[in-house]
JSON list of C-alpha atoms in Angstrom, two decimals:
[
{"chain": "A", "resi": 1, "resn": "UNK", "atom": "CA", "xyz": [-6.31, -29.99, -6.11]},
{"chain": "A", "resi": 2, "resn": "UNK", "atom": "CA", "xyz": [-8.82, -32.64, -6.00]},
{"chain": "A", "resi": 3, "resn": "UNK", "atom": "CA", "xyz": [-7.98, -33.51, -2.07]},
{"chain": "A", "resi": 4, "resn": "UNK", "atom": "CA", "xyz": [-7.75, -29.91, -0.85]},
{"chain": "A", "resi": 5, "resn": "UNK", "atom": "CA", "xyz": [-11.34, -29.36, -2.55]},
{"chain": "A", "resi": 6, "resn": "UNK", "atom": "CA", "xyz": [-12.81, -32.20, -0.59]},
{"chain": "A", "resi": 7, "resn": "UNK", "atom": "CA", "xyz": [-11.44, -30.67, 2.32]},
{"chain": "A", "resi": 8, "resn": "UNK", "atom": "CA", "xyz": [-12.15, -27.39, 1.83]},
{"chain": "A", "resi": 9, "resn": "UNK", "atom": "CA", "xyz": [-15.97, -28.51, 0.95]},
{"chain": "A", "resi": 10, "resn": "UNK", "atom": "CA", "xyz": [-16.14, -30.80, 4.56]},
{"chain": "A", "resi": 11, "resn": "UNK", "atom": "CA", "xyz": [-14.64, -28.34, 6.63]},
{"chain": "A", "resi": 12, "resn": "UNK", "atom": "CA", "xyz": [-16.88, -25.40, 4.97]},
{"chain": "A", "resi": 13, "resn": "UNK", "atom": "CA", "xyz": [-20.01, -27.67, 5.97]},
{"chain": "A", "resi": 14, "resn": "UNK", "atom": "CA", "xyz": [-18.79, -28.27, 9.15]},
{"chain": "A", "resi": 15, "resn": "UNK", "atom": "CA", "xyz": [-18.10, -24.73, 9.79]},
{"chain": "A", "resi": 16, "resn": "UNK", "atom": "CA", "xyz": [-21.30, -23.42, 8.38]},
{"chain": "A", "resi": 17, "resn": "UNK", "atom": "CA", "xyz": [-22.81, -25.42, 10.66]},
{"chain": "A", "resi": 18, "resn": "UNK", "atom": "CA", "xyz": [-21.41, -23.80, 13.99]},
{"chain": "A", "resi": 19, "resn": "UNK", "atom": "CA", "xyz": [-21.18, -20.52, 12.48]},
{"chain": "A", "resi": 20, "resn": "UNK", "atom": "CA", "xyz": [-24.78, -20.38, 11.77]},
{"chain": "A", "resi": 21, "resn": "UNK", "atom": "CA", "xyz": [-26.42, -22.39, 13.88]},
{"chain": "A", "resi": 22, "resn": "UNK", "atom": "CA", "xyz": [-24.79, -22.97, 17.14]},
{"chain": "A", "resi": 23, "resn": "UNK", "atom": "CA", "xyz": [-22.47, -20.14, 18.13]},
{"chain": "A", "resi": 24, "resn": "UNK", "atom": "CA", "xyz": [-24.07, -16.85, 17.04]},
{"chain": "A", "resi": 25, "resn": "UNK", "atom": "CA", "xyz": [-25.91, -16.06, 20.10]},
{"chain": "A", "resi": 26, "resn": "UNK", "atom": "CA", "xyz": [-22.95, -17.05, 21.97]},
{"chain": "A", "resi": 27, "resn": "UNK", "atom": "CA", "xyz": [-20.74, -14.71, 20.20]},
{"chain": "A", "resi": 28, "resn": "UNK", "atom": "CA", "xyz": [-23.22, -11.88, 19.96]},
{"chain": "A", "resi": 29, "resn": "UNK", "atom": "CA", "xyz": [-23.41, -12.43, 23.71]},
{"chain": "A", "resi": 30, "resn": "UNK", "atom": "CA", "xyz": [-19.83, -12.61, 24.68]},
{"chain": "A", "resi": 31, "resn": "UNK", "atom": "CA", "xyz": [-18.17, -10.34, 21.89]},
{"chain": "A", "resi": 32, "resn": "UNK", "atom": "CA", "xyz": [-21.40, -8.53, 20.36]},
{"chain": "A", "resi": 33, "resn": "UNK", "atom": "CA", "xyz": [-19.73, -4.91, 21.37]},
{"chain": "A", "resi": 34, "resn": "UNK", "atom": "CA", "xyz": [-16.55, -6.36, 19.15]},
{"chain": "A", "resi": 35, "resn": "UNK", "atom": "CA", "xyz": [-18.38, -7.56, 16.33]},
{"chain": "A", "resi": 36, "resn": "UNK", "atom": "CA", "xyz": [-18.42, -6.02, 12.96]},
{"chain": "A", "resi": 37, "resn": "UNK", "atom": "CA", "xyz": [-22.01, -4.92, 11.11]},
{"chain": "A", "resi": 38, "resn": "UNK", "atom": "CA", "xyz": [-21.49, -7.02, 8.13]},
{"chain": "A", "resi": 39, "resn": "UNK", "atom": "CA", "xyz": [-18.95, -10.23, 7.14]},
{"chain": "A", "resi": 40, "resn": "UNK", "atom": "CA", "xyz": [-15.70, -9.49, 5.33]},
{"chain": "A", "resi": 41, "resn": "UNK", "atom": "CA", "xyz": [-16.26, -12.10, 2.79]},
{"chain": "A", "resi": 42, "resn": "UNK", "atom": "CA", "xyz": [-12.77, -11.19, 1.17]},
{"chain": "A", "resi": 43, "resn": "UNK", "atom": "CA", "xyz": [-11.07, -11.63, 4.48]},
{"chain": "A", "resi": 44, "resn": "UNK", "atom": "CA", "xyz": [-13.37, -14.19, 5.28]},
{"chain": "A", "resi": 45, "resn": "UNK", "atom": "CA", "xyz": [-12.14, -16.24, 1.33]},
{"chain": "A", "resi": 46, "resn": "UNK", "atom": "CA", "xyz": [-8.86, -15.36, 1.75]},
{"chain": "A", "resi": 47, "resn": "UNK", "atom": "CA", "xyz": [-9.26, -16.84, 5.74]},
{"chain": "A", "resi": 48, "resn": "UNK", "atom": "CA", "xyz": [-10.39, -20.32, 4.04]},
{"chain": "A", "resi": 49, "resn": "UNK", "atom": "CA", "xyz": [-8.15, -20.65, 0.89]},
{"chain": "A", "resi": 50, "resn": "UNK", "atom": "CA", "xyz": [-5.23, -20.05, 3.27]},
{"chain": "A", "resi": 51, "resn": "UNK", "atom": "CA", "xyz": [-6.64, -22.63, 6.54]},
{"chain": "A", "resi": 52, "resn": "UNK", "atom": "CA", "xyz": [-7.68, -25.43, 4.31]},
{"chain": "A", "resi": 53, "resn": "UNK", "atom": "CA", "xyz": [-4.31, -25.28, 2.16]},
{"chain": "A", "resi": 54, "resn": "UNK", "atom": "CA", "xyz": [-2.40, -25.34, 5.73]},
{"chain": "A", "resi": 55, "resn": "UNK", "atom": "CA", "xyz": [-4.65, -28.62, 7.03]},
{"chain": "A", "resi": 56, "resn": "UNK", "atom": "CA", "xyz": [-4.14, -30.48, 3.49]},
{"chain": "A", "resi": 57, "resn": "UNK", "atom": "CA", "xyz": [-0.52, -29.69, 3.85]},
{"chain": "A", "resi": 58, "resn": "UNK", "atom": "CA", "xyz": [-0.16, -30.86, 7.52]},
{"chain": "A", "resi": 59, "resn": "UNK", "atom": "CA", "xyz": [-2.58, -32.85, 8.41]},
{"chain": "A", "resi": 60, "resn": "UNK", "atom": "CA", "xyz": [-4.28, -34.64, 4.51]},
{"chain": "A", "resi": 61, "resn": "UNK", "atom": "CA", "xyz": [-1.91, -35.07, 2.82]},
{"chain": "A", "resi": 62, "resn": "UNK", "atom": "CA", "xyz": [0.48, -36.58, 5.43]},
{"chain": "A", "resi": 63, "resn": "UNK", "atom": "CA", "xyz": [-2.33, -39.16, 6.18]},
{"chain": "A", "resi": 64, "resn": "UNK", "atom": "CA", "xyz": [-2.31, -40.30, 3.04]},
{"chain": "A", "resi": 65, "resn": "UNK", "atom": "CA", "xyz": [1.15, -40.90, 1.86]},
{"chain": "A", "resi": 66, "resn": "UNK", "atom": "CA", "xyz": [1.12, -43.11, 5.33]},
{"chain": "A", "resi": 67, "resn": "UNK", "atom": "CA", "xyz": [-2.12, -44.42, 4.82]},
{"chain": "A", "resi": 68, "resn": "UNK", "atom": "CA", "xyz": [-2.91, -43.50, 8.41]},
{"chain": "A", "resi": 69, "resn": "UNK", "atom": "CA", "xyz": [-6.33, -42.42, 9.49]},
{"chain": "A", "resi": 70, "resn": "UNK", "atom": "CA", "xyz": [-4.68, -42.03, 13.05]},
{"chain": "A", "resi": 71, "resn": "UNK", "atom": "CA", "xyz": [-2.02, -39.70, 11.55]},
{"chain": "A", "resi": 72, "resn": "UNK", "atom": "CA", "xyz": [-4.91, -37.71, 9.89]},
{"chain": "A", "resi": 73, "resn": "UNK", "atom": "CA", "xyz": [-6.87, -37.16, 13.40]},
{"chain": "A", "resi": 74, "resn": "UNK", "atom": "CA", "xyz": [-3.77, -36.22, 14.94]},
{"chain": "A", "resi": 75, "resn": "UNK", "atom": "CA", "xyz": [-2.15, -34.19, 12.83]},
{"chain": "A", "resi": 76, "resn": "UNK", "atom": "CA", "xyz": [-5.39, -32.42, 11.61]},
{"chain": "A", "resi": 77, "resn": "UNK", "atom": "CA", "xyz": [-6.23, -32.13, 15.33]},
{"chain": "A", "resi": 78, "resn": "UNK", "atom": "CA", "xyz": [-3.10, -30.75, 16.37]},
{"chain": "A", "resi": 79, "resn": "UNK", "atom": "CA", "xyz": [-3.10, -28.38, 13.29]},
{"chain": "A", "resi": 80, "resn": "UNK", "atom": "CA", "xyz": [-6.37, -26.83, 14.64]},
{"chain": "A", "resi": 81, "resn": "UNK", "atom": "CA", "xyz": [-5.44, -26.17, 18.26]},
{"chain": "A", "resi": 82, "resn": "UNK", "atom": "CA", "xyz": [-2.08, -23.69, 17.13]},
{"chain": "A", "resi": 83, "resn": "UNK", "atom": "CA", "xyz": [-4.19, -21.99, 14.69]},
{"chain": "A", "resi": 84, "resn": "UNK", "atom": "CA", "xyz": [-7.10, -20.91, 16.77]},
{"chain": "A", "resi": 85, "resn": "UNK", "atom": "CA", "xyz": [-4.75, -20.72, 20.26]},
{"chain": "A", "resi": 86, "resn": "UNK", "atom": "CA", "xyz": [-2.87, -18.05, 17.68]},
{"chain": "A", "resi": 87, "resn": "UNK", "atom": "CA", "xyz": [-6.25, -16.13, 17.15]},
{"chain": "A", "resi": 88, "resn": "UNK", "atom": "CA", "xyz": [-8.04, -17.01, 20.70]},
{"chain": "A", "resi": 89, "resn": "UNK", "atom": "CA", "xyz": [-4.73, -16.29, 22.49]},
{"chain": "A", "resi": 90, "resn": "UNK", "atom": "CA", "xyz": [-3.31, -13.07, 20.55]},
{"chain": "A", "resi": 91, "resn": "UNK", "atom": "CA", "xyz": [-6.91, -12.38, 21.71]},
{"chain": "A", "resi": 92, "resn": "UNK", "atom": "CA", "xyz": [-6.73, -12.87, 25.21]},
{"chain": "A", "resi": 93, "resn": "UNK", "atom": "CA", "xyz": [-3.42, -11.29, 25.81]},
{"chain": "A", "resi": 94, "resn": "UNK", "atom": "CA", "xyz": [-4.18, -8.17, 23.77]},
{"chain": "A", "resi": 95, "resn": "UNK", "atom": "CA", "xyz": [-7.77, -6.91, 23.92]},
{"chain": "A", "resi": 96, "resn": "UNK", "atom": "CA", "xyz": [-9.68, -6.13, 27.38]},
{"chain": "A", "resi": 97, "resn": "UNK", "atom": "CA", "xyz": [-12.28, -8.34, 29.00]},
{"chain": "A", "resi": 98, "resn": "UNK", "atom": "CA", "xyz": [-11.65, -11.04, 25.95]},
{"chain": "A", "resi": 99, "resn": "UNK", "atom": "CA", "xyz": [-13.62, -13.74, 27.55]},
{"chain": "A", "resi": 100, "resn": "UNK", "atom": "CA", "xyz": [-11.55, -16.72, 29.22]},
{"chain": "A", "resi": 101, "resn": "UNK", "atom": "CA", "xyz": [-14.93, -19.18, 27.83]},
{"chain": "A", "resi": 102, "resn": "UNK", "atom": "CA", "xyz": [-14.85, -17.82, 23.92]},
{"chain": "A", "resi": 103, "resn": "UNK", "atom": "CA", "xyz": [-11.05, -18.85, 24.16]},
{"chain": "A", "resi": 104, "resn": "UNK", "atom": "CA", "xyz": [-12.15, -22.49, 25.51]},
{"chain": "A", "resi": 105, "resn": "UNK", "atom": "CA", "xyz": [-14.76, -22.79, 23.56]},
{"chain": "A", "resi": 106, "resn": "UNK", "atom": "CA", "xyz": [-12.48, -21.93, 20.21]},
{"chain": "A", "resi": 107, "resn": "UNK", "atom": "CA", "xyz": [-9.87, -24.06, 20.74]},
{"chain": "A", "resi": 108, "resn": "UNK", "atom": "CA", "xyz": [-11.91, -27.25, 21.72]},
{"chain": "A", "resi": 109, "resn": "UNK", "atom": "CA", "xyz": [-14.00, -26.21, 18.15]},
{"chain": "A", "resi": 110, "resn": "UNK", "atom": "CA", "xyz": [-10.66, -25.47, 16.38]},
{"chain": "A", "resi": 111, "resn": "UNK", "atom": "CA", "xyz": [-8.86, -28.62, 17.29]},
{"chain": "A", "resi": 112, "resn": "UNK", "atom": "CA", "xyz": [-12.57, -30.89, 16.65]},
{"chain": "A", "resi": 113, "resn": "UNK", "atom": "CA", "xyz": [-13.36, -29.73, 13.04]},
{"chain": "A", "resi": 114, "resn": "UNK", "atom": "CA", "xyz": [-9.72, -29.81, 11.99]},
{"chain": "A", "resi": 115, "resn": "UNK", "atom": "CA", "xyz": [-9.26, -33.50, 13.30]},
{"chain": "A", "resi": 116, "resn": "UNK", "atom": "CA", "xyz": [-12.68, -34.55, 12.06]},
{"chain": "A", "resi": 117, "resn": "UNK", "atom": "CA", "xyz": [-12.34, -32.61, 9.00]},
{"chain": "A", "resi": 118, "resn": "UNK", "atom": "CA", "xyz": [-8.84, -34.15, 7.86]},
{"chain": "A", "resi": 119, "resn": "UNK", "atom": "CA", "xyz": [-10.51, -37.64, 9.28]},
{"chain": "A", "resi": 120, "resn": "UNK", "atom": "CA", "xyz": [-13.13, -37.22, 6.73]},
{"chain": "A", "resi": 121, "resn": "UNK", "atom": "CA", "xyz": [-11.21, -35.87, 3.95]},
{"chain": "A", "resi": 122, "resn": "UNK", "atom": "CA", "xyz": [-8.71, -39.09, 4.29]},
{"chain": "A", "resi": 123, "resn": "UNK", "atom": "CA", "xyz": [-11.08, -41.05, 3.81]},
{"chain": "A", "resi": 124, "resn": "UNK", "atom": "CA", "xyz": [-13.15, -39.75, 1.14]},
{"chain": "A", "resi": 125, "resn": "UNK", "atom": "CA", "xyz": [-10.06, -38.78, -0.71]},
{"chain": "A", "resi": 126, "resn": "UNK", "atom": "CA", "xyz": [-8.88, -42.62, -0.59]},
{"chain": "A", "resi": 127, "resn": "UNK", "atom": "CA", "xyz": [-11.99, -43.50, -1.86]},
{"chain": "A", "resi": 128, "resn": "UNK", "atom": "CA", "xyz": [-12.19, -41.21, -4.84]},
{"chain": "A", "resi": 129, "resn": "UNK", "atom": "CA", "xyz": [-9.12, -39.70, -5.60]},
{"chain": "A", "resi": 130, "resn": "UNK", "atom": "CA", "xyz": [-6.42, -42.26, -7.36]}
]
């Protein structure tokens, strides 16, 4: 529990950080007509419990029983490129004029915070978790 709640608090920064700060006029823009009035928080916890459990399980916790930074980048990095080509890509082949760039532009985010999230996580979790 201890090492999926340092991920889960690293990758909630990180995400917090695009989410409100550097995508929303890029979303409004590309997707505004798609976007909901107000967040589902309960889809939006449920989203998280669920992600961060799947990255600990794939990408953390693998890292550490090999003590491999290099296994956490990859795996973590990997880990992040299905799950958002799985959104970005349902996406693209089912709803009209989804834009070619948001896809881009979520899996190069998807498969960055993952790797750099399980990256971090590894190595704060070596350094504080027995």
């Amino acid at each position: 529990m201890k090492i999926y709640g340092i991920t889960f608090l690293i990758f909630l920064v990180l995400d917090s950080v695009w989410l409100g700060l550097i995508s929303p006029s890029l979303y409004k823009e590309q997707i505004g007509h798609l976007l909901a009035p107000e967040v589902n928080w309960i889809a939006a916890a449920l989203f998280y419990i669920l992600f961060i459990a799947g990255l600990v399980y794939f990408a953390v916790k693998p890292a550490i029983q090999g003590d491999s930074w290099k296994t956490a980048v990859k795996n973590g990095a990997f880990f992040g490129l299905v799950c958002y080509a799985t959104y970005d890509l349902t996406n693209q082949a089912t709803i009209r004029d989804w834009p070619l760039m948001i896809t881009a532009i979520d899996l190069m985010w998807g498969t960055f915070i993952c790797g750099i999230s399980s990256l971090l996580s590894f190595f704060t979790a070596r350094r504080f978790v027995e």
